Coordinates of C-alpha atoms and ligand atoms in Angstrom, one line a residue:
M166 CA 0.0 -0.2 0.1
S167 CA 1.6 3.6 -0.9
V168 CA 1.5 5.9 1.4
T169 CA -1.1 8.6 0.1
G170 CA -3.1 5.1 0.4
S171 CA -2.6 4.8 4.1
F172 CA -3.5 8.4 4.8
Q173 CA -6.5 7.8 2.7
L174 CA -7.1 5.0 5.2
M175 CA -7.1 7.3 8.4
K176 CA -10.1 8.7 6.4
S177 CA -11.9 6.0 9.2
L178 CA -12.2 7.7 12.6
N179 CA -12.1 4.2 14.3
R180 CA -8.2 3.9 12.7
S181 CA -7.8 7.3 13.7
L182 CA -8.7 6.8 17.2
I183 CA -6.8 3.6 17.6
L184 CA -3.4 5.4 15.8
N185 CA -3.7 7.9 18.2
T186 CA -3.9 5.4 21.6
I187 CA -1.0 4.0 20.2
R188 CA 0.9 7.0 19.7
L189 CA 0.0 8.5 23.2
N190 CA 0.2 5.4 24.9
G191 CA 2.6 2.5 23.4
P192 CA 3.7 0.0 23.4
I193 CA 0.1 -1.0 24.1
S194 CA -1.6 -4.4 23.8
R195 CA -4.3 -4.8 21.5
A196 CA -6.6 -5.6 24.7
E197 CA -5.3 -1.8 26.6
I198 CA -6.2 -0.3 22.9
A199 CA -9.7 -1.9 23.2
K200 CA -10.1 -1.0 27.0
R201 CA -9.2 2.7 26.3
T202 CA -11.0 3.4 22.8
K203 CA -14.5 1.0 24.0
L204 CA -14.0 -0.6 20.9
T205 CA -14.8 -4.3 20.3
P206 CA -11.8 -6.6 20.3
P207 CA -12.4 -8.0 16.9
T208 CA -12.6 -4.0 15.4
V209 CA -9.6 -3.9 17.5
T210 CA -7.8 -6.9 15.4
N211 CA -9.3 -6.0 12.1
L212 CA -8.1 -2.2 12.2
V213 CA -4.5 -2.9 13.7
A214 CA -3.8 -5.5 10.9
E215 CA -4.6 -3.0 8.3
L216 CA -2.2 -0.6 10.5
L217 CA 0.5 -2.9 10.4
E218 CA -0.1 -3.8 6.7
S219 CA 0.4 0.2 6.2
K220 CA 3.6 0.0 8.2
L221 CA 2.5 3.2 10.4
V222 CA 2.3 0.5 13.3
R223 CA 4.8 -2.1 14.2
E224 CA 4.9 -5.1 16.7
S225 CA 7.4 -4.4 19.5
E226 CA 7.8 -5.8 22.3
I227 CA 6.6 -8.7 24.5
G228 CA 4.7 -7.2 27.3
V229 CA 4.0 -9.0 30.8
S230 CA 1.5 -11.4 31.2
K231 CA -1.4 -11.2 33.7
G232 CA -1.5 -15.3 33.9
G233 CA -1.5 -16.8 29.8
R234 CA 0.1 -16.0 27.1
K235 CA 2.1 -12.6 27.0
P236 CA 0.7 -9.9 24.9
I237 CA 2.0 -8.8 21.6
L238 CA 2.8 -4.6 22.4
L239 CA 2.3 -2.6 19.5
T240 CA 4.2 0.6 18.6
I241 CA 4.1 3.9 16.1
N242 CA 6.9 2.7 13.4
W243 CA 7.8 6.9 13.7
K244 CA 9.9 6.8 10.8
S245 CA 7.6 4.5 8.3
S246 CA 6.5 8.2 6.7
Y247 CA 7.6 11.4 6.5
V248 CA 6.0 14.9 6.8
I249 CA 7.4 18.0 5.3
G250 CA 6.6 21.4 7.0
L251 CA 7.4 25.0 6.0
D252 CA 6.8 28.5 7.9
V253 CA 6.9 31.5 5.7
G254 CA 7.5 34.5 7.1
G255 CA 8.0 38.0 6.2
H256 CA 11.5 37.9 5.4
R257 CA 12.3 34.1 5.2
A258 CA 11.0 30.7 4.6
T259 CA 12.3 27.4 6.8
A260 CA 11.5 23.9 5.6
V261 CA 12.1 20.5 7.7
L262 CA 11.3 17.0 7.2
T263 CA 10.2 14.9 9.9
D264 CA 9.3 11.5 10.9
L265 CA 6.1 11.0 12.4
N266 CA 6.6 12.5 16.1
A267 CA 7.9 15.8 14.9
E268 CA 11.5 14.8 15.1
I269 CA 13.3 16.8 12.5
E270 CA 15.4 14.9 9.7
I271 CA 16.5 17.8 7.9
Q272 CA 16.1 21.7 7.9
K273 CA 16.4 24.4 4.9
M274 CA 16.8 27.8 5.7
K275 CA 16.1 30.7 3.0
S276 CA 15.7 34.6 2.6
L277 CA 12.5 35.6 0.4
P278 CA 13.3 37.7 -2.5
T279 CA 12.2 41.1 -2.1
K280 CA 9.7 41.5 -5.0
L281 CA 7.5 38.7 -5.0
T282 CA 4.5 37.8 -7.0
V283 CA 1.9 35.1 -6.2
D284 CA 3.2 32.6 -9.0
S285 CA 7.1 33.3 -8.0
L286 CA 6.2 32.8 -4.3
L287 CA 4.5 29.3 -5.3
Q288 CA 7.5 28.3 -7.4
F289 CA 9.7 29.6 -4.7
L290 CA 7.9 27.3 -1.9
I291 CA 7.8 24.7 -4.7
T292 CA 11.9 24.5 -5.5
M293 CA 12.4 24.5 -1.7
I294 CA 10.4 21.4 -0.8
D295 CA 12.1 19.5 -3.9
T296 CA 15.4 20.4 -2.4
L297 CA 14.1 19.3 0.8
I298 CA 13.2 16.4 -0.2
E299 CA 16.2 15.4 -2.5
E300 CA 18.6 16.5 -0.3
S301 CA 17.2 14.4 2.9
G302 CA 17.4 11.1 0.4
I303 CA 13.6 10.0 1.4
P304 CA 11.7 9.3 -1.3
K305 CA 8.9 11.4 -1.9
K306 CA 6.3 8.7 -1.8
K307 CA 7.0 8.4 1.8
V308 CA 6.3 11.8 2.2
L309 CA 2.9 11.5 4.0
G310 CA 1.5 15.5 3.6
I311 CA 2.7 19.1 3.8
G312 CA 1.9 21.7 6.2
I313 CA 2.3 25.2 5.8
G314 CA 2.6 28.1 8.6
M315 CA 1.8 31.4 6.2
H316 CA 2.0 34.7 7.4
G317 CA -0.9 37.3 7.2
I318 CA -4.7 36.0 7.0
V319 CA -5.2 32.6 6.0
N320 CA -8.8 31.0 4.7
H321 CA -7.5 27.3 6.1
S322 CA -10.1 25.5 4.8
E323 CA -9.5 26.6 1.2
G324 CA -6.2 26.8 1.8
V325 CA -5.3 30.1 0.4
G326 CA -3.2 32.8 1.8
V327 CA -5.9 35.9 1.5
F328 CA -3.7 38.1 2.2
A329 CA 0.5 38.3 3.0
P330 CA 1.0 41.9 4.2
N331 CA 4.8 41.6 4.2
F332 CA 4.6 40.7 0.4
N333 CA 1.7 43.1 -0.3
L334 CA -0.1 39.8 -2.0
T335 CA -3.9 38.6 -1.8
N336 CA -5.3 35.2 -2.7
I337 CA -2.4 33.1 -2.8
P338 CA -3.6 29.4 -4.2
I339 CA -0.9 27.9 -1.8
K340 CA -3.2 24.3 -1.2
D341 CA -4.5 23.9 -4.9
V342 CA -1.0 24.5 -6.3
L343 CA 1.1 22.7 -3.8
Q344 CA -1.1 19.4 -4.0
T345 CA -1.6 19.6 -8.0
Q346 CA 2.9 19.9 -8.1
F347 CA 3.7 16.6 -5.4
S348 CA 0.2 15.1 -5.3
I349 CA 0.7 14.9 -1.7
P350 CA -2.3 16.2 0.8
T351 CA -1.4 19.8 2.2
F352 CA -2.6 21.6 5.0
V353 CA -2.0 25.5 5.4
E354 CA -2.7 28.1 8.5
N355 CA -1.6 31.1 9.7
D356 CA 1.7 31.2 11.3
A357 CA 0.9 32.3 14.7
R358 CA -2.1 29.5 14.8
A359 CA 0.5 26.5 13.5
L360 CA 2.7 28.1 16.3
T361 CA -0.1 27.6 19.0
L362 CA -0.9 24.1 17.6
G363 CA 2.7 22.9 17.7
E364 CA 3.0 24.3 21.3
S365 CA -0.2 22.5 22.1
W366 CA 1.1 18.9 20.9
F367 CA 4.9 18.9 21.4
G368 CA 5.5 22.3 23.6
N369 CA 4.6 24.0 26.5
G370 CA 1.0 23.9 26.1
V371 CA 0.7 19.7 26.1
G372 CA -1.9 18.8 28.7
F373 CA -3.8 22.2 28.9
E374 CA -7.2 22.7 27.1
N375 CA -7.4 26.6 27.0
I376 CA -4.3 28.3 25.7
I377 CA -3.2 31.3 24.0
C378 CA -0.2 31.6 22.1
V379 CA 1.2 34.8 21.3
N380 CA 4.1 35.2 18.5
L381 CA 5.7 38.4 19.1
G382 CA 7.7 39.8 16.0
V383 CA 7.3 42.7 13.9
G384 CA 3.9 42.0 13.9
I385 CA 2.2 40.8 17.1
G386 CA -0.4 37.9 16.2
A387 CA -2.0 34.9 18.3
G388 CA -3.4 31.9 18.2
V389 CA -6.3 30.6 20.5
I390 CA -6.9 26.6 21.4
L391 CA -10.7 26.2 22.9
Q392 CA -11.2 22.9 24.3
N393 CA -8.5 21.3 22.3
E394 CA -9.4 22.8 19.2
L395 CA -8.0 26.1 17.4
F396 CA -10.5 28.7 17.3
H397 CA -10.4 30.6 13.5
G398 CA -13.4 32.9 13.7
R399 CA -15.8 33.7 11.2
N400 CA -12.9 34.8 8.7
G401 CA -9.7 33.4 10.2
I402 CA -8.8 36.9 12.2
A403 CA -9.5 35.4 15.3
G404 CA -6.2 36.2 17.7
E405 CA -5.3 39.1 15.8
I406 CA -4.3 40.7 19.2
G407 CA -1.8 43.1 17.5
H408 CA -4.7 45.3 16.0
M409 CA -6.5 45.3 19.6
I410 CA -6.8 49.1 19.9
V411 CA -5.2 50.4 23.3
D412 CA -5.0 54.1 22.0
L413 CA -7.7 55.8 20.6
H414 CA -5.5 58.5 19.6
G415 CA -2.5 56.7 18.6
S416 CA -0.2 56.4 15.6
K417 CA -1.4 54.6 12.3
C418 CA -0.8 50.7 12.1
S419 CA 0.0 49.1 9.0
C420 CA -3.8 47.7 8.8
G421 CA -5.1 51.3 8.3
S422 CA -6.5 51.5 11.7
Y423 CA -4.7 53.8 14.9
G424 CA -3.3 52.7 17.9
C425 CA -3.2 49.2 17.3
L426 CA -0.7 47.0 20.0
Q427 CA 1.5 46.5 17.3
T428 CA 2.2 50.3 16.7
V429 CA 2.9 50.7 20.3
A430 CA 4.5 47.1 21.3
G431 CA 5.6 45.8 18.0
G432 CA 9.5 45.0 17.3
E433 CA 9.9 48.1 15.0
V434 CA 8.9 50.2 17.5
L435 CA 10.8 49.0 20.2
K436 CA 14.0 49.9 17.9
E437 CA 12.1 53.3 16.8
R438 CA 12.3 54.4 21.1
V439 CA 16.0 53.5 21.2
G440 CA 17.1 55.3 18.2
K441 CA 14.7 58.5 19.4
E442 CA 16.7 58.2 22.5
L443 CA 20.0 58.2 21.4
T444 CA 19.6 61.3 19.4
T445 CA 18.5 63.2 22.3
G446 CA 22.1 62.5 23.3
R447 CA 21.6 59.5 25.8
R448 CA 24.3 57.7 26.6
S449 CA 24.0 54.2 26.0
I450 CA 26.2 51.1 24.9
I451 CA 23.6 50.6 22.2
Q452 CA 25.1 53.2 20.2
D453 CA 28.8 51.6 20.5
K454 CA 27.8 48.2 19.6
A455 CA 25.5 49.5 16.9
N456 CA 28.2 51.2 15.4
M457 CA 30.4 48.1 15.3
N458 CA 27.4 46.7 13.6
G459 CA 27.4 49.4 10.3
G460 CA 25.4 51.5 12.5
T461 CA 21.9 48.7 12.5
I462 CA 20.1 48.6 15.6
T463 CA 18.9 45.0 16.3
G464 CA 16.8 43.4 18.7
E465 CA 18.9 41.1 19.4
L466 CA 21.7 43.7 20.1
I467 CA 19.0 45.7 22.6
H468 CA 18.9 42.6 24.2
Q469 CA 22.3 41.9 24.7
C470 CA 22.7 45.5 26.3
A471 CA 20.2 44.6 28.5
I472 CA 22.4 41.4 29.8
E473 CA 25.3 43.8 30.3
G474 CA 23.0 46.1 32.6
D475 CA 22.7 49.0 29.7
S476 CA 19.7 51.1 31.6
L477 CA 18.2 52.3 28.4
A478 CA 17.9 49.1 26.7
I479 CA 16.3 47.7 29.8
E480 CA 13.9 50.4 30.1
V481 CA 12.7 50.0 26.6
L482 CA 12.1 46.1 27.0
A483 CA 10.2 46.9 30.1
E484 CA 8.0 49.3 28.1
T485 CA 7.5 46.6 25.8
G486 CA 6.9 44.1 28.2
R487 CA 4.4 46.6 30.0
L488 CA 2.2 47.1 26.9
L489 CA 2.5 43.7 26.0
G490 CA 0.8 42.8 29.6
V491 CA -2.1 45.5 28.8
G492 CA -3.1 43.2 25.7
L493 CA -2.6 40.1 27.4
T494 CA -4.5 41.3 30.4
N495 CA -7.4 42.0 27.9
M496 CA -6.9 38.7 26.6
I497 CA -6.9 36.8 30.2
N498 CA -10.0 38.5 31.0
F499 CA -11.8 37.9 27.8
M500 CA -11.1 34.5 27.6
N501 CA -9.9 33.3 30.8
P502 CA -7.0 30.6 29.3
D503 CA -5.3 28.1 31.3
R504 CA -2.0 28.9 30.1
I505 CA -0.3 31.7 28.0
I506 CA 2.7 31.0 25.7
V507 CA 4.6 33.5 24.1
G508 CA 7.0 33.1 21.5
G509 CA 8.6 35.0 18.5
G510 CA 11.5 36.9 18.0
M511 CA 11.1 39.3 20.7
A512 CA 10.4 36.6 23.0
K513 CA 14.1 35.8 23.1
A514 CA 14.6 38.7 25.1
K515 CA 13.3 36.5 28.1
E516 CA 13.0 38.2 31.1
F517 CA 13.5 41.4 30.3
I518 CA 9.6 41.8 28.7
L519 CA 8.1 38.9 30.1
N520 CA 8.8 40.4 33.9
P521 CA 7.3 43.4 33.2
L522 CA 4.5 41.7 31.2
K523 CA 4.0 40.0 34.1
D524 CA 3.6 42.7 36.6
V525 CA 0.9 44.6 34.6
V526 CA -0.9 41.0 34.3
R527 CA -0.9 40.2 38.4
S528 CA -1.6 43.7 38.9
R529 CA -4.3 44.4 36.5
A530 CA -6.1 41.4 35.6
L531 CA -9.9 40.8 37.2
T532 CA -9.7 38.1 39.9
S533 CA -6.9 36.6 42.0
E534 CA -7.1 33.7 40.3
A535 CA -7.0 35.6 36.6
R536 CA -4.0 37.6 38.0
E537 CA -2.2 34.5 38.8
T538 CA -2.5 33.0 35.2
D539 CA 0.2 31.1 34.1
I540 CA 2.7 32.6 31.4
V541 CA 5.7 31.2 29.8
L542 CA 8.0 31.2 27.2
S543 CA 7.5 29.1 24.1
K544 CA 9.0 25.7 24.4
L545 CA 9.9 25.2 20.4
G546 CA 11.4 28.6 19.9
D547 CA 12.4 29.5 16.4
Q548 CA 11.1 26.0 15.2
G549 CA 7.7 26.7 16.7
T550 CA 6.0 27.7 13.6
V551 CA 7.8 25.0 11.5
I552 CA 6.9 22.3 14.1
G553 CA 3.5 23.5 14.1
A554 CA 3.0 23.3 10.0
V555 CA 4.1 19.3 10.9
T556 CA 1.4 19.4 13.4
L557 CA -1.1 20.0 11.0
V558 CA -0.8 16.8 8.8
L559 CA 0.1 14.9 12.2
K560 CA -3.1 16.1 13.5
S561 CA -4.9 15.2 10.7
L562 CA -3.4 11.8 10.8
Y563 CA -3.7 11.2 14.2
T564 CA -7.1 12.5 15.0
H565 CA -8.9 12.5 11.9
S566 CA -9.7 16.2 12.2
Y567 CA -8.6 19.4 11.5
Ligands
ZN198 ZN1 -3.4 47.4 13.3

């Protein structure tokens, strides 16, 4: 049976249920699967036989006998098939090929050209996937699915990039074009939501039903998981907290509105604030380091200066943290999540942003429980979105839902 065939096999809910039970509890016996899934033993035996034939599952060691014959245990055959994930950011794309447990086999990163059309972007992605498969040495027929975490507004059910602000492109038919090109099932999601799903399955969201995962970069996005499922909203804009209005009389945002959270707490604003302070003649080692860096002030550089005790660097990061804290306090009062996960480039400043952020939540959220809301950094870091893109495929395989 071909791999695409075995993916089709998962179109049965019960097969996915058994596969996911083996994923979460393996090595596990057929009898134990029947007990946990409440399926009848003959049903389990039949479906397991199909899974064994598809090579997605294999028999492993012998279990402990409770009297009588020792049961044969089943486990996922992690490297029987592979998944491709892509993180298409504003400036660069990252691609990985992983096994069925999201373990990375090979990773590639490429800067995106500055001028892109819908066609040239799609061609860029095709070339990247081709190169990845070729360099991995893994036959294409073993690739089970392709997941894409795309920046901007995404229609996930159609697999279309509705609007990609960094490229100024609209209506990018990602799923259609990639599926036609590779004949591999393809899933597309907004990058912040992909990151959220990745954290939920393989990161700091494991075990929590309701989470908000915030992606701090040039823009500020978030993904929301409600009762273990991603929440999209009617038009896929749920979670766009960067455009939460925090200042009625604020400056103009890229979205056309005024005073959005990302106009006061986005990555670019952080650098602008530093630049402004320096022009007033304020002393800071940021200036010296930037001079060595060809005059460029980066987020990384500001963080480094904060570590070295520079007061301006510490001050601007804290201000950003407090403003993000305002946005997150609003989110906590609105949704009352189990946990908030903070990721993205700016999250690398760690405690310099996170502590002031938590201070605002701890003093301003509605109730004592809300003020204690668990706020942690992303576990997957730079690979969060790309692992999330892989998880789009794995979720469909293991839970028969997307
Ligand atoms: Zn805005």
